[in-house]
Amino acid sequence: MLNPPVHRASTIIFKTVDAYRRRHDGFYDDVIYGLYGTETTFALARAVADLEGGYQSVITSSGSAAVALALAAFTSAGDHILVSDVVYGHTRRFCQEAMVRYGVEVTYFDPLVGGAIADLVRPNTRAIFMESPGSHTFEVSDVPAICAVARKHGIVTMIDNTWATPIYFRPIEHGVDVSIAAATKYMAGHSDVMLGAMTAGSEEIYQKLKDSAGRWGVSASPDDCYLVHRGLRTLPSRLRHHERTAKALIEWLQGQPEVLRILYPALESDPGHKIWKRDFDGASGLFGVVMKPMDDAAIDRFFNHFSVFLLGSSWGSYVSLAVPAAPPPVRLAGTPPLEGTLVRFHAGLEDPADLIADLERAFARLRSGAA
């Protein structure tokens, strides 16, 4: 049998009273109740942990749930956390609305701070949360330098690694304690699953993550776990295609006068390229394009009549997406705002020639002023 079967369960049956009494002894590693996972859940968790080079993974109902549960696992009222100023919008909202409401103070840091993050550490700093490349604007952080400071101060480090996946970047090997992924995206690969993963670098970290998921009552559908596990088998091949197509699109876009800047660390001209080349093994299909300012009418002309590109969130599947960054990225750590209109592209698995032809028509509409 190549694929683990789907095990759905709520009630788990025990053979003896003694086994039932001791069932919670197996909370971290065994199937004891459907909420905490079935054989299907654990099979995916082991596969993700193997890819990440971690101790073990906890599978959650979404990537956002993974972020929230990881932060909740290591913080209490009165604590302080450091969060990269380029994190995904939902992560920022969770920090500002939930973390703060529960008494945790949040400071946002410049993603390029590197080892100078030591200047932001306080006695009550408990966690540092990174996302590299950054959401929307794709800044690359010096993860090893930040982790070195964190280790010195006994601070837990976390990173959202959805963009690169463990195929192209393995955070735990660079000192990170918790690697987080929205498995909804590249790991699943087909726009039909909601799932997240938290991978721990040690047994102690894993137990805290598992406790957090259990106490908050977060579980993952075995059916979705099966689909993501299946998606992992083609993940390296799909990522290579995404990367090739992204580079073909970027090469074409660089020749358009309306394009001011491409945000993609695999480009030699990108400010983050040096660190990306040092730490990463590849680049995915998601990138940003800063275009000359467009008003609402121009945005409508450009986006409303694509035939291959689609308008939608949750990139990472076989479809190509093109969306305006709305609302624009929020920045609190002094990072200057981008000048122009920011567009986010995801290069899917379609033929690059078809995607470029679709872009040609979009730029022609933009230039003509015709809807």
One Martini backbone bead per residue (centre of mass of N, CA, C, O) as a GRO file, in nm:
protein
  371
    1MET     BB    1   0.091   0.040   0.028
    2LEU     BB    2   0.141   0.376  -0.049
    3ASN     BB    3  -0.113   0.488   0.108
    4PRO     BB    4  -0.254   0.602   0.365
    5PRO     BB    5  -0.532   0.574   0.515
    6VAL     BB    6  -0.844   0.683   0.615
    7HIS     BB    7  -0.888   0.799   0.952
    8ARG     BB    8  -1.188   0.811   1.124
    9ALA     BB    9  -1.243   0.982   1.448
   10SER     BB   10  -1.339   0.989   1.795
   11THR     BB   11  -1.369   0.719   1.919
   12ILE     BB   12  -1.164   0.521   2.137
   13ILE     BB   13  -1.077   0.190   2.193
   14PHE     BB   14  -1.033  -0.005   2.488
   15LYS     BB   15  -0.950  -0.314   2.639
   16THR     BB   16  -0.900  -0.170   2.920
   17VAL     BB   17  -0.915   0.004   3.205
   18ASP     BB   18  -0.616   0.069   3.229
   19ALA     BB   19  -0.583   0.188   2.944
   20TYR     BB   20  -0.789   0.413   2.988
   21ARG     BB   21  -0.653   0.554   3.230
   22ARG     BB   22  -0.368   0.577   3.042
   23ARG     BB   23  -0.424   0.739   2.772
   24HIS     BB   24  -0.260   1.018   2.826
   25ASP     BB   25   0.026   0.898   2.784
   26GLY     BB   26  -0.038   0.920   2.450
   27PHE     BB   27  -0.079   1.217   2.353
   28TYR     BB   28   0.189   1.266   2.164
   29ASP     BB   29   0.193   0.954   1.996
   30ASP     BB   30  -0.109   0.866   2.013
   31VAL     BB   31  -0.425   0.723   1.973
   32ILE     BB   32  -0.700   0.862   2.193
   33TYR     BB   33  -0.845   1.093   2.010
   34GLY     BB   34  -0.975   1.256   1.749
   35LEU     BB   35  -0.879   1.549   1.817
   36TYR     BB   36  -0.555   1.448   1.829
   37GLY     BB   37  -0.569   1.218   1.619
   38THR     BB   38  -0.478   1.001   1.367
   39GLU     BB   39  -0.307   0.804   1.161
   40THR     BB   40  -0.321   1.021   0.939
   41THR     BB   41  -0.207   1.259   1.095
   42PHE     BB   42   0.067   1.125   1.180
   43ALA     BB   43   0.172   1.070   0.896
   44LEU     BB   44   0.196   1.366   0.817
   45ALA     BB   45   0.369   1.467   1.051
   46ARG     BB   46   0.615   1.291   0.981
   47ALA     BB   47   0.663   1.397   0.696
   48VAL     BB   48   0.708   1.694   0.767
   49ALA     BB   49   0.938   1.652   0.969
   50ASP     BB   50   1.134   1.527   0.766
   51LEU     BB   51   1.150   1.775   0.579
   52GLU     BB   52   1.236   1.980   0.821
   53GLY     BB   53   1.421   1.840   1.044
   54GLY     BB   54   1.243   1.748   1.286
   55TYR     BB   55   1.089   1.601   1.545
   56GLN     BB   56   0.780   1.722   1.517
   57SER     BB   57   0.437   1.749   1.420
   58VAL     BB   58   0.154   1.975   1.401
   59ILE     BB   59  -0.177   1.954   1.302
   60THR     BB   60  -0.395   2.189   1.151
   61SER     BB   61  -0.671   2.369   1.016
   62SER     BB   62  -0.449   2.600   0.964
   63GLY     BB   63  -0.218   2.839   0.930
   64SER     BB   64  -0.340   3.041   1.132
   65ALA     BB   65  -0.357   2.835   1.362
   66ALA     BB   66  -0.055   2.782   1.384
   67VAL     BB   67   0.027   3.064   1.466
   68ALA     BB   68  -0.153   3.097   1.718
   69LEU     BB   69  -0.057   2.840   1.875
   70ALA     BB   70   0.242   2.909   1.893
   71LEU     BB   71   0.213   3.174   2.049
   72ALA     BB   72   0.041   3.055   2.287
   73ALA     BB   73   0.256   2.841   2.394
   74PHE     BB   74   0.481   3.101   2.485
   75THR     BB   75   0.253   3.287   2.625
   76SER     BB   76   0.176   3.558   2.854
   77ALA     BB   77   0.083   3.769   3.062
   78GLY     BB   78   0.346   4.019   3.033
   79ASP     BB   79   0.459   3.966   2.774
   80HIS     BB   80   0.701   3.966   2.497
   81ILE     BB   81   0.709   4.033   2.139
   82LEU     BB   82   0.864   3.966   1.821
   83VAL     BB   83   0.769   4.109   1.497
   84SER     BB   84   0.762   4.108   1.183
   85ASP     BB   85   0.673   4.373   0.955
   86VAL     BB   86   0.598   4.127   0.712
   87VAL     BB   87   0.354   3.988   0.787
   88TYR     BB   88   0.082   3.842   0.763
   89GLY     BB   89  -0.218   3.985   0.814
   90HIS     BB   90  -0.335   3.776   1.019
   91THR     BB   91  -0.097   3.783   1.212
   92ARG     BB   92  -0.117   4.080   1.284
   93ARG     BB   93  -0.407   4.073   1.392
   94PHE     BB   94  -0.358   3.869   1.616
   95CYS     BB   95  -0.155   4.040   1.770
   96GLN     BB   96  -0.332   4.305   1.801
   97GLU     BB   97  -0.608   4.155   1.911
   98ALA     BB   98  -0.520   3.902   2.091
   99MET     BB   99  -0.251   3.936   2.235
  100VAL     BB  100  -0.315   4.213   2.362
  101ARG     BB  101  -0.579   4.123   2.509
  102TYR     BB  102  -0.390   3.901   2.679
  103GLY     BB  103  -0.117   4.081   2.763
  104VAL     BB  104   0.062   4.111   2.502
  105GLU     BB  105   0.346   4.251   2.383
  106VAL     BB  106   0.412   4.428   2.068
  107THR     BB  107   0.696   4.422   1.844
  108TYR     BB  108   0.811   4.565   1.550
  109PHE     BB  109   1.045   4.456   1.300
  110ASP     BB  110   1.291   4.479   1.095
  111PRO     BB  111   1.376   4.232   0.869
  112LEU     BB  112   1.694   4.362   0.848
  113VAL     BB  113   1.827   4.354   1.143
  114GLY     BB  114   1.934   4.104   1.260
  115GLY     BB  115   2.149   4.116   1.527
  116ALA     BB  116   2.012   4.397   1.624
  117ILE     BB  117   1.773   4.268   1.788
  118ALA     BB  118   1.903   4.295   2.070
  119ASP     BB  119   1.787   4.593   2.119
  120LEU     BB  120   1.473   4.466   2.160
  121VAL     BB  121   1.531   4.312   2.403
  122ARG     BB  122   1.373   4.180   2.686
  123PRO     BB  123   1.316   4.024   2.980
  124ASN     BB  124   1.002   3.946   2.855
  125THR     BB  125   1.101   3.800   2.608
  126ARG     BB  126   0.965   3.499   2.435
  127ALA     BB  127   0.933   3.585   2.118
  128ILE     BB  128   1.015   3.524   1.766
  129PHE     BB  129   0.865   3.643   1.461
  130MET     BB  130   0.886   3.516   1.129
  131GLU     BB  131   0.912   3.621   0.769
  132SER     BB  132   1.076   3.438   0.493
  133PRO     BB  133   0.967   3.603   0.301
  134GLY     BB  134   0.778   3.867   0.290
  135SER     BB  135   0.475   3.978   0.281
  136HIS     BB  136   0.451   4.116  -0.051
  137THR     BB  137   0.781   4.230  -0.022
  138PHE     BB  138   1.024   4.006   0.016
  139GLU     BB  139   1.196   4.007   0.256
  140VAL     BB  140   1.517   3.902   0.381
  141SER     BB  141   1.625   3.732   0.651
  142ASP     BB  142   1.861   3.681   0.913
  143VAL     BB  143   1.806   3.405   1.075
  144PRO     BB  144   2.068   3.315   1.223
  145ALA     BB  145   2.114   3.587   1.372
  146ILE     BB  146   1.849   3.592   1.529
  147CYS     BB  147   1.882   3.312   1.668
  148ALA     BB  148   2.139   3.375   1.827
  149VAL     BB  149   2.007   3.581   2.011
  150ALA     BB  150   1.779   3.406   2.122
  151ARG     BB  151   1.954   3.188   2.258
  152LYS     BB  152   2.101   3.379   2.457
  153HIS     BB  153   1.791   3.458   2.585
  154GLY     BB  154   1.571   3.225   2.570
  155ILE     BB  155   1.423   3.246   2.287
  156VAL     BB  156   1.165   3.182   2.086
  157THR     BB  157   1.147   3.063   1.749
  158MET     BB  158   0.965   3.174   1.452
  159ILE     BB  159   0.829   3.061   1.123
  160ASP     BB  160   0.707   3.147   0.810
  161ASN     BB  161   0.745   2.883   0.541
  162THR     BB  162   0.549   2.884   0.288
  163TRP     BB  163   0.705   2.987   0.038
  164ALA     BB  164   0.945   2.760   0.041
  165THR     BB  165   0.946   2.538   0.203
  166PRO     BB  166   1.143   2.258   0.291
  167ILE     BB  167   1.273   2.238   0.007
  168TYR     BB  168   1.412   2.552   0.019
  169PHE     BB  169   1.370   2.568   0.350
  170ARG     BB  170   1.533   2.494   0.679
  171PRO     BB  171   1.499   2.642   0.973
  172ILE     BB  172   1.611   2.441   1.188
  173GLU     BB  173   1.904   2.443   1.061
  174HIS     BB  174   1.905   2.777   1.146
  175GLY     BB  175   1.765   2.777   1.465
  176VAL     BB  176   1.474   2.716   1.465
  177ASP     BB  177   1.200   2.602   1.662
  178VAL     BB  178   0.950   2.697   1.461
  179SER     BB  179   0.785   2.561   1.180
  180ILE     BB  180   0.560   2.718   0.954
  181ALA     BB  181   0.258   2.608   0.766
  182ALA     BB  182   0.051   2.647   0.487
  183ALA     BB  183  -0.077   2.361   0.356
  184THR     BB  184  -0.284   2.481   0.160
  185LYS     BB  185  -0.075   2.527  -0.044
  186TYR     BB  186   0.185   2.363  -0.160
  187MET     BB  187   0.136   2.092  -0.021
  188ALA     BB  188  -0.134   2.050  -0.159
  189GLY     BB  189  -0.181   2.214  -0.463
  190HIS     BB  190  -0.538   2.233  -0.523
  191SER     BB  191  -0.753   2.425  -0.377
  192ASP     BB  192  -0.896   2.192  -0.137
  193VAL     BB  193  -0.745   2.292   0.137
  194MET     BB  194  -0.729   2.313   0.503
  195LEU     BB  195  -0.396   2.366   0.646
  196GLY     BB  196  -0.154   2.303   0.910
  197ALA     BB  197   0.194   2.350   1.044
  198MET     BB  198   0.400   2.239   1.326
  199THR     BB  199   0.755   2.242   1.375
  200ALA     BB  200   0.982   2.089   1.586
  201GLY     BB  201   1.320   2.086   1.719
  202SER     BB  202   1.191   1.950   1.982
  203GLU     BB  203   1.036   1.787   2.231
  204GLU     BB  204   0.958   2.027   2.407
  205ILE     BB  205   0.827   2.194   2.184
  206TYR     BB  206   0.621   1.986   2.091
  207GLN     BB  207   0.458   1.962   2.355
  208LYS     BB  208   0.362   2.258   2.355
  209LEU     BB  209   0.212   2.245   2.085
  210LYS     BB  210   0.022   2.011   2.155
  211ASP     BB  211  -0.107   2.146   2.397
  212SER     BB  212  -0.225   2.389   2.250
  213ALA     BB  213  -0.411   2.234   2.056
  214GLY     BB  214  -0.569   2.079   2.274
  215ARG     BB  215  -0.675   2.322   2.452
  216TRP     BB  216  -0.809   2.468   2.186
  217GLY     BB  217  -0.945   2.243   1.997
  218VAL     BB  218  -0.752   2.162   1.754
  219SER     BB  219  -0.809   2.020   1.437
  220ALA     BB  220  -0.783   1.766   1.172
  221SER     BB  221  -0.871   1.645   0.882
  222PRO     BB  222  -0.815   1.339   0.749
  223ASP     BB  223  -0.877   1.409   0.455
  224ASP     BB  224  -0.678   1.646   0.439
  225CYS     BB  225  -0.427   1.489   0.520
  226TYR     BB  226  -0.428   1.302   0.278
  227LEU     BB  227  -0.398   1.522   0.058
  228VAL     BB  228  -0.129   1.639   0.159
  229HIS     BB  229   0.035   1.384   0.153
  230ARG     BB  230   0.004   1.350  -0.150
  231GLY     BB  231   0.126   1.632  -0.228
  232LEU     BB  232   0.422   1.580  -0.131
  233ARG     BB  233   0.510   1.391  -0.373
  234THR     BB  234   0.501   1.661  -0.584
  235LEU     BB  235   0.643   1.915  -0.472
  236PRO     BB  236   0.922   1.939  -0.613
  237SER     BB  237   0.811   1.947  -0.905
  238ARG     BB  238   0.625   2.189  -0.876
  239LEU     BB  239   0.833   2.401  -0.780
  240ARG     BB  240   1.005   2.399  -1.036
  241HIS     BB  241   0.779   2.506  -1.216
  242HIS     BB  242   0.713   2.765  -1.067
  243GLU     BB  243   0.995   2.890  -1.096
  244ARG     BB  244   1.022   2.893  -1.403
  245THR     BB  245   0.769   3.063  -1.455
  246ALA     BB  246   0.839   3.310  -1.289
  247LYS     BB  247   1.097   3.384  -1.451
  248ALA     BB  248   0.952   3.426  -1.721
  249LEU     BB  249   0.764   3.653  -1.627
  250ILE     BB  250   0.979   3.848  -1.520
  251GLU     BB  251   1.132   3.891  -1.781
  252TRP     BB  252   0.890   4.024  -1.922
  253LEU     BB  253   0.816   4.248  -1.712
  254GLN     BB  254   1.093   4.407  -1.730
  255GLY     BB  255   0.996   4.526  -2.030
  256GLN     BB  256   0.791   4.712  -1.884
  257PRO     BB  257   0.725   5.049  -1.828
  258GLU     BB  258   0.522   5.005  -1.575
  259VAL     BB  259   0.765   4.871  -1.437
  260LEU     BB  260   0.963   4.934  -1.146
  261ARG     BB  261   0.948   4.650  -0.971
  262ILE     BB  262   1.085   4.346  -0.844
  263LEU     BB  263   0.973   4.098  -0.596
  264TYR     BB  264   1.258   3.875  -0.586
  265PRO     BB  265   1.522   3.703  -0.442
  266ALA     BB  266   1.636   3.553  -0.710
  267LEU     BB  267   1.730   3.821  -0.786
  268GLU     BB  268   2.023   3.993  -0.812
  269SER     BB  269   1.879   4.285  -0.759
  270ASP     BB  270   1.794   4.197  -0.492
  271PRO     BB  271   1.849   4.279  -0.162
  272GLY     BB  272   1.806   3.954  -0.068
  273HIS     BB  273   1.994   3.763  -0.239
  274LYS     BB  274   2.238   3.687  -0.064
  275ILE     BB  275   2.077   3.536   0.157
  276TRP     BB  276   1.916   3.351  -0.022
  277LYS     BB  277   2.164   3.202  -0.147
  278ARG     BB  278   2.272   3.095   0.127
  279ASP     BB  279   1.982   2.951   0.247
  280PHE     BB  280   1.860   2.867  -0.028
  281ASP     BB  281   1.734   2.627  -0.294
  282GLY     BB  282   1.493   2.828  -0.380
  283ALA     BB  283   1.198   2.937  -0.564
  284SER     BB  284   0.894   3.032  -0.597
  285GLY     BB  285   0.579   3.162  -0.751
  286LEU     BB  286   0.598   3.419  -0.564
  287PHE     BB  287   0.537   3.773  -0.648
  288GLY     BB  288   0.626   4.113  -0.692
  289VAL     BB  289   0.480   4.425  -0.836
  290VAL     BB  290   0.585   4.749  -0.921
  291MET     BB  291   0.377   4.996  -1.034
  292LYS     BB  292   0.257   5.236  -1.165
  293PRO     BB  293   0.026   5.432  -1.085
  294MET     BB  294  -0.316   5.329  -1.016
  295ASP     BB  295  -0.628   5.356  -1.062
  296ASP     BB  296  -0.927   5.205  -1.045
  297ALA     BB  297  -0.974   5.193  -1.351
  298ALA     BB  298  -0.701   5.060  -1.422
  299ILE     BB  299  -0.731   4.811  -1.248
  300ASP     BB  300  -0.981   4.704  -1.389
  301ARG     BB  301  -0.857   4.672  -1.671
  302PHE     BB  302  -0.629   4.475  -1.592
  303PHE     BB  303  -0.804   4.241  -1.419
  304ASN     BB  304  -1.108   4.176  -1.545
  305HIS     BB  305  -0.981   4.011  -1.833
  306PHE     BB  306  -0.871   3.760  -1.761
  307SER     BB  307  -0.809   3.405  -1.873
  308VAL     BB  308  -0.580   3.269  -1.684
  309PHE     BB  309  -0.574   3.445  -1.477
  310LEU     BB  310  -0.664   3.484  -1.135
  311LEU     BB  311  -0.885   3.593  -0.878
  312GLY     BB  312  -0.713   3.529  -0.566
  313SER     BB  313  -0.651   3.357  -0.293
  314SER     BB  314  -0.439   3.124  -0.210
  315TRP     BB  315  -0.173   3.027  -0.296
  316GLY     BB  316   0.003   2.721  -0.439
  317SER     BB  317  -0.119   2.618  -0.689
  318TYR     BB  318  -0.189   2.546  -1.029
  319VAL     BB  319  -0.276   2.839  -1.028
  320SER     BB  320  -0.290   3.158  -1.155
  321LEU     BB  321  -0.228   3.478  -0.998
  322ALA     BB  322  -0.388   3.819  -0.979
  323VAL     BB  323  -0.332   4.091  -0.742
  324PRO     BB  324  -0.406   4.348  -0.560
  325ALA     BB  325  -0.285   4.532  -0.292
  326ALA     BB  326  -0.568   4.487  -0.075
  327PRO     BB  327  -0.446   4.630   0.129
  328PRO     BB  328  -0.180   4.775   0.196
  329PRO     BB  329   0.093   4.745   0.354
  330VAL     BB  330   0.191   4.736   0.683
  331ARG     BB  331   0.404   4.978   0.864
  332LEU     BB  332   0.599   5.019   1.194
  333ALA     BB  333   0.944   5.004   1.149
  334GLY     BB  334   1.026   5.230   0.914
  335THR     BB  335   0.942   5.125   0.651
  336PRO     BB  336   0.915   5.223   0.348
  337PRO     BB  337   0.696   5.286   0.125
  338LEU     BB  338   0.567   5.204  -0.164
  339GLU     BB  339   0.594   5.319  -0.494
  340GLY     BB  340   0.289   5.251  -0.611
  341THR     BB  341   0.156   4.954  -0.751
  342LEU     BB  342   0.075   4.655  -0.596
  343VAL     BB  343   0.148   4.326  -0.727
  344ARG     BB  344   0.035   3.986  -0.713
  345PHE     BB  345   0.201   3.687  -0.811
  346HIS     BB  346   0.115   3.353  -0.934
  347ALA     BB  347   0.285   3.077  -1.055
  348GLY     BB  348   0.180   2.819  -1.210
  349LEU     BB  349   0.118   2.526  -1.438
  350GLU     BB  350   0.114   2.668  -1.683
  351ASP     BB  351   0.183   2.795  -1.974
  352PRO     BB  352   0.386   3.061  -2.016
  353ALA     BB  353   0.274   3.161  -2.290
  354ASP     BB  354  -0.018   3.203  -2.190
  355LEU     BB  355   0.050   3.409  -1.967
  356ILE     BB  356   0.186   3.622  -2.143
  357ALA     BB  357  -0.056   3.673  -2.327
  358ASP     BB  358  -0.234   3.776  -2.095
  359LEU     BB  359  -0.049   4.017  -2.026
  360GLU     BB  360  -0.054   4.162  -2.294
  361ARG     BB  361  -0.355   4.229  -2.281
  362ALA     BB  362  -0.348   4.390  -2.015
  363PHE     BB  363  -0.149   4.612  -2.111
  364ALA     BB  364  -0.319   4.706  -2.347
  365ARG     BB  365  -0.558   4.804  -2.177
  366LEU     BB  366  -0.401   5.005  -2.007
  367ARG     BB  367  -0.300   5.186  -2.251
  368SER     BB  368  -0.588   5.242  -2.393
  369GLY     BB  369  -0.838   5.265  -2.173
  370ALA     BB  370  -0.982   4.993  -2.218
  371ALA     BB  371  -1.207   4.750  -2.086
   0.00000   0.00000   0.00000
